[in-house]
């Protein structure tokens, strides 16, 4: 019996793409980098946290093909577009620009996907607990949950020094403990390959959604078994 549902944030419950694109371009422009990345490309930067997003942006600037971007910043990647020491130092500077800007502007264009509020309301009325686990910085997760989902979630957690980011299972385990449920009593919902890997590492079933940052073909190629196209298709009875 399902007692809890853990959601990813970007591309799963919220369409954050325009605000993410604006913020990453803002930081890149001020450091003299290519800064005209459109949301369709920026969607491939995100999933593994903001540092990896900048790694991918710098790789794209050097000509990295779009279909290789998902591997940048992942364990074991050794291609020619991998970050070097100079890149990592530059990302430190980009982060100093990005973080305050995004925290201030993270809700300018962001909105919940159609049907998400109704889904959350239905889960809570059924006695199912809900949580958000995201590789977005914890400060931004807290801001967006407060502004757009006040009272909708029992727990929320973003990337911080407290736990390894997804696809490590650490943040999911922290959420399960906070919710008082086991992995066998919960399901994970996300839109990316990172979410699929996270659920596998946490030994939880995963529902992949097609309305976010990756499409159905991509998710199928990465092993998704349960895929839905609309929030209304999610049922736990």
Coordinates of N, CA and C in Angstrom, one line a residue:
X1 N 0.8 -1.2 0.0 CA 0.0 0.0 0.0 C 0.9 1.2 0.0
X2 N 0.6 2.2 -0.9 CA 1.4 3.4 -1.0 C 0.9 4.4 0.1
X3 N 1.9 4.8 0.9 CA 1.6 5.8 2.0 C 2.2 7.2 1.7
X4 N 3.1 7.2 0.7 CA 3.8 8.5 0.5 C 4.2 8.6 -1.0
X5 N 4.2 9.8 -1.5 CA 4.7 10.1 -2.8 C 5.8 11.2 -2.7
X6 N 7.0 10.9 -3.3 CA 8.0 11.9 -3.3 C 8.2 12.4 -4.7
X7 N 8.1 13.7 -4.8 CA 8.2 14.4 -6.1 C 9.6 15.1 -6.3
X8 N 10.1 15.0 -7.5 CA 11.1 15.9 -8.0 C 10.4 17.3 -8.2
X9 N 11.2 18.4 -8.3 CA 10.6 19.7 -8.5 C 10.6 20.2 -9.9
X10 N 11.8 20.5 -10.4 CA 11.9 21.1 -11.8 C 11.5 20.1 -12.8
X11 N 10.5 20.4 -13.6 CA 10.0 19.6 -14.7 C 9.0 18.5 -14.2
X12 N 8.7 18.5 -13.0 CA 7.8 17.5 -12.4 C 6.5 18.1 -11.9
X13 N 6.7 19.0 -10.9 CA 5.6 19.7 -10.3 C 5.6 21.2 -10.8
X14 N 6.8 21.7 -11.1 CA 6.9 23.1 -11.6 C 7.6 23.2 -12.9
X15 N 7.0 24.1 -13.8 CA 7.7 24.5 -15.0 C 8.6 25.7 -14.6
X16 N 9.9 25.4 -14.3 CA 10.8 26.4 -13.9 C 11.7 26.9 -15.0
X17 N 11.5 26.4 -16.2 CA 12.5 26.5 -17.3 C 12.9 27.9 -17.6
X18 N 11.9 28.8 -17.8 CA 12.2 30.1 -18.2 C 13.0 30.9 -17.2
X19 N 12.7 30.7 -15.9 CA 13.5 31.3 -14.8 C 14.9 30.8 -14.7
X20 N 15.0 29.5 -14.9 CA 16.3 28.9 -14.9 C 17.2 29.4 -16.1
X21 N 16.6 29.5 -17.2 CA 17.3 30.0 -18.4 C 17.7 31.5 -18.2
X22 N 16.8 32.3 -17.7 CA 17.2 33.7 -17.4 C 18.3 33.8 -16.4
X23 N 18.3 33.0 -15.3 CA 19.3 33.1 -14.3 C 20.7 32.6 -14.8
X24 N 20.7 31.5 -15.5 CA 22.0 31.0 -16.0 C 22.6 31.9 -17.0
X25 N 21.7 32.5 -17.9 CA 22.2 33.4 -18.9 C 22.7 34.7 -18.2
X26 N 22.1 35.1 -17.1 CA 22.5 36.3 -16.4 C 23.9 36.1 -15.9
X27 N 24.2 35.0 -15.2 CA 25.5 34.8 -14.6 C 26.5 34.6 -15.7
X28 N 26.2 33.9 -16.8 CA 27.2 33.7 -17.9 C 27.5 35.0 -18.5
X29 N 26.5 35.8 -18.8 CA 26.8 37.1 -19.4 C 27.8 38.0 -18.6
X30 N 27.6 38.0 -17.3 CA 28.5 38.8 -16.5 C 29.9 38.3 -16.3
X31 N 30.1 37.1 -16.7 CA 31.4 36.5 -16.7 C 32.0 36.4 -18.1
X32 N 31.3 37.0 -19.1 CA 31.8 37.0 -20.5 C 31.6 35.8 -21.3
X33 N 30.7 34.9 -20.9 CA 30.5 33.7 -21.7 C 29.3 33.8 -22.6
X34 N 29.1 32.8 -23.5 CA 27.9 32.7 -24.3 C 26.7 32.7 -23.3
X35 N 25.8 33.6 -23.7 CA 24.7 33.8 -22.7 C 23.3 33.9 -23.4
X36 N 23.2 33.2 -24.6 CA 21.9 33.3 -25.3 C 21.3 31.9 -25.4
X37 N 21.5 31.1 -24.4 CA 20.9 29.8 -24.4 C 19.4 29.8 -24.2
X38 N 18.7 29.2 -25.1 CA 17.2 29.2 -25.0 C 16.7 28.1 -24.1
X39 N 15.5 28.2 -23.6 CA 15.0 27.2 -22.7 C 15.1 25.7 -23.2
X40 N 14.9 25.5 -24.5 CA 14.9 24.2 -25.0 C 16.3 23.5 -24.8
X41 N 17.4 24.3 -24.9 CA 18.7 23.8 -24.6 C 19.0 23.7 -23.1
X42 N 18.5 24.8 -22.4 CA 18.8 24.8 -21.0 C 18.2 23.6 -20.3
X43 N 17.1 23.1 -20.8 CA 16.5 21.9 -20.1 C 17.4 20.7 -20.1
X44 N 18.4 20.7 -21.0 CA 19.4 19.6 -21.0 C 20.5 19.9 -20.0
X45 N 20.6 21.1 -19.6 CA 21.7 21.5 -18.6 C 21.3 20.9 -17.2
X46 N 20.0 20.9 -16.9 CA 19.6 20.7 -15.5 C 19.2 19.2 -15.3
X47 N 19.2 18.9 -14.0 CA 18.8 17.6 -13.5 C 19.8 17.1 -12.5
X48 N 21.0 17.6 -12.5 CA 22.1 17.1 -11.6 C 22.6 18.2 -10.7
X49 N 21.8 19.3 -10.6 CA 22.3 20.4 -9.8 C 22.8 21.5 -10.6
X50 N 23.0 22.7 -9.9 CA 23.4 23.9 -10.7 C 24.8 23.9 -11.1
X51 N 25.7 23.3 -10.3 CA 27.1 23.2 -10.7 C 27.3 22.4 -12.0
X52 N 26.6 21.3 -12.1 CA 26.6 20.5 -13.3 C 26.0 21.3 -14.5
X53 N 24.9 22.0 -14.2 CA 24.3 22.9 -15.2 C 25.3 23.8 -15.8
X54 N 26.1 24.4 -15.0 CA 27.1 25.4 -15.5 C 28.2 24.6 -16.2
X55 N 28.6 23.4 -15.7 CA 29.5 22.6 -16.5 C 29.0 22.3 -17.9
X56 N 27.8 22.0 -18.0 CA 27.2 21.7 -19.3 C 27.1 23.0 -20.2
X57 N 26.8 24.1 -19.5 CA 26.8 25.4 -20.3 C 28.2 25.7 -20.9
X58 N 29.2 25.5 -20.1 CA 30.6 25.8 -20.6 C 31.0 24.7 -21.6
X59 N 30.5 23.5 -21.5 CA 30.8 22.5 -22.5 C 30.1 22.9 -23.8
X60 N 28.8 23.3 -23.7 CA 28.1 23.8 -24.9 C 28.8 24.9 -25.6
X61 N 29.3 25.8 -24.8 CA 30.1 26.9 -25.3 C 31.3 26.5 -26.2
X62 N 31.9 25.3 -25.8 CA 33.0 24.8 -26.5 C 32.6 23.9 -27.6
X63 N 31.3 23.7 -27.8 CA 30.8 23.0 -29.0 C 30.3 21.6 -28.7
X64 N 30.1 21.2 -27.4 CA 29.6 19.9 -27.1 C 28.3 19.6 -27.7
X65 N 28.1 18.5 -28.4 CA 26.8 18.2 -29.0 C 25.7 18.0 -28.0
X66 N 24.5 18.3 -28.3 CA 23.4 18.3 -27.4 C 23.2 16.9 -26.8
X67 N 23.4 15.9 -27.7 CA 23.2 14.5 -27.2 C 24.3 14.0 -26.2
X68 N 25.3 14.8 -26.1 CA 26.4 14.4 -25.1 C 26.2 15.1 -23.8
X69 N 25.4 16.2 -23.8 CA 25.3 17.0 -22.6 C 24.9 16.2 -21.3
X70 N 24.0 15.2 -21.5 CA 23.5 14.5 -20.3 C 24.7 13.8 -19.6
X71 N 25.8 13.5 -20.3 CA 26.9 12.8 -19.6 C 27.9 13.7 -18.9
X72 N 27.8 15.0 -19.3 CA 28.8 16.0 -18.6 C 28.5 16.1 -17.2
X73 N 29.5 15.9 -16.3 CA 29.3 16.0 -14.9 C 28.9 14.7 -14.2
X74 N 28.7 13.6 -15.0 CA 28.3 12.4 -14.4 C 29.6 11.5 -14.1
X75 N 29.4 10.6 -13.1 CA 30.5 9.8 -12.8 C 31.0 8.9 -13.9
X76 N 32.3 8.9 -14.2 CA 32.8 8.1 -15.3 C 33.0 8.8 -16.6
X77 N 32.4 10.0 -16.7 CA 32.5 10.7 -18.0 C 34.0 11.2 -18.2
X78 N 34.6 10.9 -19.3 CA 36.0 11.2 -19.5 C 36.2 11.8 -20.9
X79 N 35.1 12.3 -21.5 CA 35.2 12.9 -22.8 C 35.9 14.3 -22.8
X80 N 36.1 14.8 -24.0 CA 36.9 16.0 -24.1 C 36.2 17.2 -23.6
X81 N 34.9 17.2 -23.3 CA 34.2 18.3 -22.7 C 34.1 18.3 -21.2
X82 N 34.8 17.4 -20.6 CA 34.7 17.3 -19.1 C 35.4 18.6 -18.5
X83 N 34.9 19.0 -17.3 CA 35.4 20.2 -16.7 C 36.9 20.0 -16.2
X84 N 37.7 21.1 -16.4 CA 39.0 21.1 -15.9 C 39.1 22.0 -14.7
X85 N 40.3 22.1 -14.1 CA 40.4 23.0 -12.9 C 40.0 24.4 -13.1
X86 N 40.3 24.9 -14.3 CA 39.9 26.3 -14.6 C 38.4 26.4 -14.7
X87 N 37.7 25.4 -15.3 CA 36.3 25.4 -15.3 C 35.7 25.4 -13.9
X88 N 36.2 24.6 -13.1 CA 35.7 24.5 -11.7 C 35.8 25.8 -10.9
X89 N 36.9 26.4 -11.1 CA 37.1 27.7 -10.5 C 36.2 28.8 -11.1
X90 N 35.9 28.7 -12.4 CA 35.0 29.6 -13.0 C 33.6 29.4 -12.5
X91 N 33.2 28.1 -12.4 CA 31.9 27.8 -11.9 C 31.7 28.4 -10.5
X92 N 32.7 28.4 -9.7 CA 32.6 29.0 -8.3 C 32.2 30.5 -8.5
X93 N 32.8 31.2 -9.4 CA 32.4 32.6 -9.6 C 31.0 32.7 -10.2
X94 N 30.7 31.8 -11.1 CA 29.3 31.9 -11.7 C 28.2 31.6 -10.6
X95 N 28.5 30.7 -9.7 CA 27.6 30.4 -8.7 C 27.3 31.6 -7.8
X96 N 28.3 32.4 -7.6 CA 28.2 33.6 -6.7 C 27.2 34.6 -7.4
X97 N 27.2 34.6 -8.7 CA 26.2 35.5 -9.4 C 24.8 34.9 -9.5
X98 N 24.8 33.6 -9.7 CA 23.6 32.9 -10.0 C 22.7 32.8 -8.8
X99 N 23.3 32.4 -7.6 CA 22.5 32.1 -6.5 C 21.6 33.2 -6.0
X100 N 22.1 34.4 -5.7 CA 21.3 35.5 -5.3 C 20.3 35.9 -6.3
X101 N 20.7 35.9 -7.6 CA 19.8 36.3 -8.7 C 18.6 35.3 -8.7
X102 N 18.9 34.0 -8.8 CA 17.8 33.0 -8.9 C 16.9 33.1 -7.7
X103 N 17.5 33.2 -6.5 CA 16.6 33.2 -5.3 C 15.6 34.4 -5.4
X104 N 16.1 35.5 -6.0 CA 15.2 36.7 -6.1 C 14.2 36.5 -7.2
X105 N 14.6 35.8 -8.3 CA 13.7 35.8 -9.5 C 13.2 34.4 -9.8
X106 N 13.3 33.4 -8.8 CA 12.9 32.1 -9.1 C 11.4 31.9 -9.4
X107 N 10.6 32.9 -9.0 CA 9.1 32.8 -9.2 C 8.6 33.8 -10.2
X108 N 9.5 34.4 -11.0 CA 9.0 35.4 -12.0 C 8.1 34.8 -13.0
X109 N 8.5 33.6 -13.6 CA 7.8 33.0 -14.7 C 7.4 31.6 -14.4
X110 N 7.8 31.1 -13.2 CA 7.5 29.7 -12.8 C 6.1 29.5 -12.4
X111 N 5.6 28.3 -12.8 CA 4.2 28.0 -12.4 C 4.1 26.5 -12.3
X112 N 3.1 26.0 -11.6 CA 2.8 24.6 -11.5 C 2.2 24.1 -12.8
X113 N 2.6 22.9 -13.2 CA 2.0 22.3 -14.4 C 0.5 22.0 -14.1
X114 N -0.2 22.1 -15.2 CA -1.7 21.8 -15.2 C -2.0 20.5 -14.5
X115 N -2.8 20.5 -13.5 CA -3.3 19.3 -12.9 C -2.5 19.0 -11.6
X116 N -1.4 19.7 -11.3 CA -0.6 19.3 -10.2 C -1.3 19.6 -8.9
X117 N -1.9 20.8 -8.8 CA -2.6 21.1 -7.5 C -3.8 20.1 -7.2
X118 N -4.5 19.7 -8.3 CA -5.6 18.8 -8.1 C -5.0 17.4 -7.7
X119 N -3.9 17.0 -8.2 CA -3.2 15.8 -7.8 C -2.8 15.8 -6.4
X120 N -2.2 16.9 -6.0 CA -1.7 17.0 -4.6 C -2.9 17.0 -3.6
X121 N -3.9 17.7 -4.0 CA -5.1 17.7 -3.1 C -5.7 16.4 -3.0
X122 N -5.8 15.6 -4.1 CA -6.4 14.3 -4.0 C -5.5 13.3 -3.2
X123 N -4.2 13.4 -3.3 CA -3.3 12.6 -2.5 C -3.5 12.9 -1.0
X124 N -3.6 14.1 -0.6 CA -3.7 14.5 0.8 C -5.1 14.1 1.3
X125 N -6.1 14.2 0.5 CA -7.5 13.8 1.0 C -7.5 12.2 1.1
X126 N -6.6 11.5 0.4 CA -6.6 10.1 0.5 C -5.7 9.6 1.7
X127 N -5.1 10.6 2.4 CA -4.2 10.3 3.5 C -2.8 9.9 3.1
X128 N -2.4 10.2 1.8 CA -1.1 9.9 1.3 C -0.2 11.1 1.6
X129 N 0.9 10.9 2.2 CA 1.9 11.9 2.5 C 2.7 12.3 1.3
X130 N 3.1 13.6 1.2 CA 3.8 14.1 0.0 C 5.1 14.8 0.4
X131 N 6.1 14.7 -0.5 CA 7.4 15.4 -0.2 C 8.0 15.8 -1.5
X132 N 8.9 16.8 -1.5 CA 9.7 17.2 -2.6 C 11.1 16.9 -2.3
X133 N 11.8 16.3 -3.2 CA 13.3 16.1 -3.2 C 13.9 16.6 -4.5
X134 N 14.7 17.6 -4.4 CA 15.2 18.2 -5.6 C 16.7 18.5 -5.6
X135 N 17.3 18.5 -6.7 CA 18.7 18.9 -6.8 C 18.9 20.4 -7.0
X136 N 17.7 21.1 -7.0 CA 17.7 22.5 -6.9 C 18.3 23.0 -5.5
X137 N 19.0 24.1 -5.4 CA 19.5 24.5 -4.1 C 18.4 24.6 -3.1
X138 N 18.6 24.1 -1.9 CA 17.6 24.1 -0.9 C 16.9 25.4 -0.6
X139 N 17.7 26.5 -0.7 CA 17.1 27.8 -0.5 C 15.9 28.1 -1.5
X140 N 16.2 27.7 -2.8 CA 15.2 28.0 -3.8 C 14.0 27.0 -3.6
X141 N 14.3 25.8 -3.2 CA 13.2 24.8 -3.0 C 12.2 25.3 -1.9
X142 N 12.8 25.9 -0.8 CA 12.0 26.4 0.3 C 11.2 27.6 -0.2
X143 N 11.8 28.5 -1.0 CA 11.1 29.7 -1.4 C 9.9 29.3 -2.3
X144 N 10.1 28.4 -3.2 CA 9.0 28.0 -4.2 C 8.0 27.2 -3.5
X145 N 8.3 26.3 -2.5 CA 7.3 25.6 -1.8 C 6.4 26.5 -1.0
X146 N 7.1 27.5 -0.4 CA 6.3 28.5 0.4 C 5.4 29.3 -0.5
X147 N 5.9 29.8 -1.6 CA 5.1 30.7 -2.4 C 4.1 30.0 -3.3
X148 N 4.4 28.8 -3.8 CA 3.5 28.2 -4.7 C 2.8 26.9 -4.2
X149 N 3.3 26.4 -3.1 CA 2.7 25.1 -2.5 C 2.5 25.2 -1.0
X150 N 2.1 26.3 -0.5 CA 2.0 26.4 0.9 C 1.0 25.4 1.5
X151 N 1.4 24.5 2.4 CA 0.6 23.5 2.9 C 0.4 22.3 2.1
X152 N 1.0 22.2 0.9 CA 0.7 21.1 0.0 C 1.6 19.9 0.3
X153 N 2.8 20.1 0.9 CA 3.8 19.1 1.1 C 4.1 18.9 2.6
X154 N 4.3 17.7 3.0 CA 4.7 17.4 4.4 C 6.2 17.6 4.6
X155 N 7.0 17.6 3.6 CA 8.4 17.8 3.7 C 9.0 18.2 2.4
X156 N 10.0 19.0 2.4 CA 10.7 19.4 1.2 C 12.2 19.5 1.5
X157 N 13.0 19.1 0.5 CA 14.5 19.1 0.7 C 15.1 19.4 -0.7
X158 N 16.1 20.4 -0.7 CA 16.9 20.6 -1.9 C 18.3 20.3 -1.6
X159 N 19.2 20.6 -2.6 CA 20.6 20.3 -2.5 C 21.2 21.1 -1.4
X160 N 22.0 20.5 -0.5 CA 22.8 21.2 0.5 C 23.9 20.4 0.9
X161 N 24.7 20.9 1.9 CA 25.8 20.1 2.4 C 25.4 18.9 3.3
X162 N 24.1 18.9 3.6 CA 23.6 17.9 4.5 C 23.5 16.5 4.0
X163 N 23.5 16.4 2.6 CA 23.3 15.1 2.0 C 23.8 15.1 0.6
X164 N 24.3 14.0 0.1 CA 24.7 13.9 -1.3 C 23.5 14.1 -2.2
X165 N 23.7 14.8 -3.3 CA 22.6 15.0 -4.3 C 22.2 13.8 -5.0
X166 N 21.0 13.9 -5.6 CA 20.6 12.8 -6.5 C 21.6 12.6 -7.6
X167 N 21.8 11.4 -8.1 CA 21.0 10.2 -7.9 C 21.4 9.4 -6.6
X168 N 22.2 9.9 -5.8 CA 22.4 9.2 -4.5 C 21.1 9.2 -3.7
X169 N 20.9 8.2 -2.9 CA 19.6 8.0 -2.3 C 19.5 8.8 -1.0
X170 N 20.5 9.5 -0.6 CA 20.6 10.1 0.7 C 19.3 11.0 1.0
X171 N 19.0 11.9 0.1 CA 17.9 12.9 0.3 C 16.6 12.2 0.4
X172 N 16.4 11.1 -0.5 CA 15.2 10.3 -0.4 C 15.1 9.6 0.9
X173 N 16.2 9.1 1.4 CA 16.1 8.4 2.7 C 15.8 9.4 3.8
X174 N 16.3 10.6 3.8 CA 16.0 11.6 4.8 C 14.5 12.0 4.7
X175 N 13.9 12.0 3.5 CA 12.5 12.3 3.3 C 11.7 11.2 3.9
X176 N 12.0 10.0 3.6 CA 11.3 8.8 4.1 C 11.2 8.8 5.6
X177 N 12.4 9.1 6.2 CA 12.5 9.1 7.6 C 11.6 10.2 8.2
X178 N 11.6 11.4 7.6 CA 10.8 12.5 8.0 C 9.3 12.2 7.9
X179 N 8.9 11.4 6.8 CA 7.5 11.1 6.6 C 7.1 9.9 7.4
X180 N 8.0 9.2 8.0 CA 7.7 8.0 8.8 C 7.2 6.8 8.0
X181 N 7.8 6.6 6.7 CA 7.4 5.5 5.9 C 8.6 4.8 5.4
X182 N 8.5 3.6 4.9 CA 9.6 2.9 4.3 C 9.6 3.0 2.8
X183 N 10.7 2.7 2.2 CA 10.8 2.8 0.7 C 9.7 1.9 0.0
X184 N 9.4 0.8 0.6 CA 8.4 -0.1 0.1 C 7.0 0.5 0.1
X185 N 6.8 1.5 0.9 CA 5.5 2.2 1.1 C 5.4 3.5 0.3
X186 N 6.4 3.7 -0.5 CA 6.5 5.0 -1.2 C 6.7 4.9 -2.7
X187 N 6.5 5.9 -3.5 CA 6.8 5.9 -4.9 C 7.4 7.3 -5.2
X188 N 8.4 7.2 -6.1 CA 9.1 8.4 -6.5 C 8.6 8.9 -7.9
X189 N 8.4 10.2 -8.1 CA 7.9 10.8 -9.3 C 8.9 11.8 -9.9
X190 N 9.3 11.6 -11.1 CA 10.3 12.6 -11.7 C 10.2 12.6 -13.2
X191 N 11.0 13.5 -13.8 CA 11.0 13.7 -15.2 C 12.3 13.4 -15.9
X192 N 13.3 12.9 -15.2 CA 14.6 12.8 -15.9 C 15.3 11.5 -15.6
X193 N 16.5 11.3 -16.3 CA 17.3 10.1 -16.0 C 17.8 10.1 -14.6
X194 N 18.1 11.3 -14.0 CA 18.5 11.3 -12.6 C 17.5 10.8 -11.7
X195 N 16.2 11.1 -12.0 CA 15.1 10.6 -11.1 C 15.0 9.1 -11.2
X196 N 15.1 8.6 -12.4 CA 15.1 7.1 -12.6 C 16.2 6.5 -11.8
X197 N 17.4 7.0 -11.9 CA 18.5 6.5 -11.1 C 18.3 6.6 -9.6
X198 N 17.8 7.7 -9.2 CA 17.5 8.0 -7.8 C 16.6 6.9 -7.2
X199 N 15.5 6.7 -7.9 CA 14.5 5.7 -7.5 C 15.1 4.3 -7.4
X200 N 15.9 4.0 -8.4 CA 16.6 2.7 -8.4 C 17.5 2.6 -7.2
X201 N 18.3 3.6 -6.9 CA 19.2 3.6 -5.8 C 18.5 3.5 -4.5
X202 N 17.3 4.1 -4.4 CA 16.5 4.1 -3.2 C 15.6 2.9 -3.1
X203 N 15.7 2.0 -4.1 CA 14.9 0.8 -4.1 C 13.4 1.1 -4.0
X204 N 13.0 2.1 -4.9 CA 11.6 2.5 -4.9 C 11.1 2.4 -6.4
X205 N 9.8 2.2 -6.6 CA 9.2 2.3 -7.9 C 9.3 3.8 -8.3
X206 N 9.4 4.0 -9.6 CA 9.4 5.4 -10.2 C 8.4 5.6 -11.2
X207 N 7.6 6.7 -11.1 CA 6.7 7.1 -12.2 C 7.4 8.2 -12.9
X208 N 7.6 8.1 -14.2 CA 8.3 9.1 -15.0 C 7.2 9.9 -15.7
X209 N 7.4 11.2 -15.8 CA 6.4 12.1 -16.4 C 7.0 12.7 -17.7
X210 N 6.1 12.9 -18.7 CA 6.6 13.3 -20.0 C 6.4 14.8 -20.2
X211 N 5.8 15.5 -19.2 CA 5.5 17.0 -19.4 C 6.7 17.8 -19.0
X212 N 7.8 17.3 -18.5 CA 8.9 18.1 -18.0 C 10.1 18.3 -18.9
X213 N 11.3 18.1 -18.4 CA 12.5 18.5 -19.1 C 13.0 17.4 -20.1
X214 N 12.4 16.2 -20.0 CA 12.8 15.1 -20.9 C 11.5 14.6 -21.5
X215 N 11.6 14.0 -22.7 CA 10.4 13.4 -23.3 C 10.3 11.9 -23.2
X216 N 9.2 11.4 -23.7 CA 8.9 10.0 -23.5 C 10.0 9.1 -24.2
X217 N 10.4 9.4 -25.4 CA 11.5 8.6 -26.0 C 12.7 8.6 -25.2
X218 N 13.1 9.7 -24.6 CA 14.3 9.8 -23.8 C 14.2 8.9 -22.6
X219 N 13.0 9.0 -21.9 CA 12.8 8.3 -20.7 C 12.7 6.8 -21.0
X220 N 12.1 6.4 -22.0 CA 12.1 5.0 -22.4 C 13.5 4.5 -22.7
X221 N 14.3 5.3 -23.3 CA 15.7 4.9 -23.6 C 16.5 4.7 -22.4
X222 N 16.1 5.4 -21.3 CA 16.8 5.3 -20.0 C 16.1 4.3 -19.1
X223 N 15.3 3.5 -19.6 CA 14.7 2.4 -18.8 C 13.5 2.7 -18.0
X224 N 12.8 3.8 -18.2 CA 11.5 4.0 -17.5 C 10.5 2.9 -17.8
X225 N 9.9 2.4 -16.7 CA 8.9 1.4 -16.9 C 7.5 1.9 -16.8
X226 N 7.3 2.9 -15.9 CA 6.0 3.5 -15.7 C 6.1 5.0 -16.2
X227 N 5.3 5.3 -17.2 CA 5.4 6.7 -17.8 C 4.0 7.2 -17.9
X228 N 3.8 8.4 -17.5 CA 2.5 9.1 -17.6 C 2.6 10.4 -18.3
X229 N 1.5 10.8 -19.0 CA 1.5 12.0 -19.8 C 0.8 13.2 -19.1
X230 N -0.1 12.8 -18.1 CA -0.9 13.8 -17.4 C -0.9 13.5 -15.9
X231 N -1.0 14.5 -15.0 CA -1.1 14.1 -13.6 C -2.3 13.3 -13.3
X232 N -3.4 13.5 -14.1 CA -4.6 12.7 -13.8 C -4.5 11.2 -14.0
X233 N -3.4 10.8 -14.6 CA -3.1 9.4 -14.8 C -2.5 8.7 -13.6
X234 N -2.2 9.5 -12.6 CA -1.5 8.9 -11.4 C -2.6 8.4 -10.4
X235 N -2.6 7.1 -10.1 CA -3.6 6.6 -9.2 C -2.9 5.6 -8.3
X236 N -3.4 5.6 -7.0 CA -2.7 4.7 -6.0 C -3.8 3.8 -5.3
X237 N -5.0 3.8 -5.8 CA -6.1 3.0 -5.1 C -6.0 1.5 -5.6

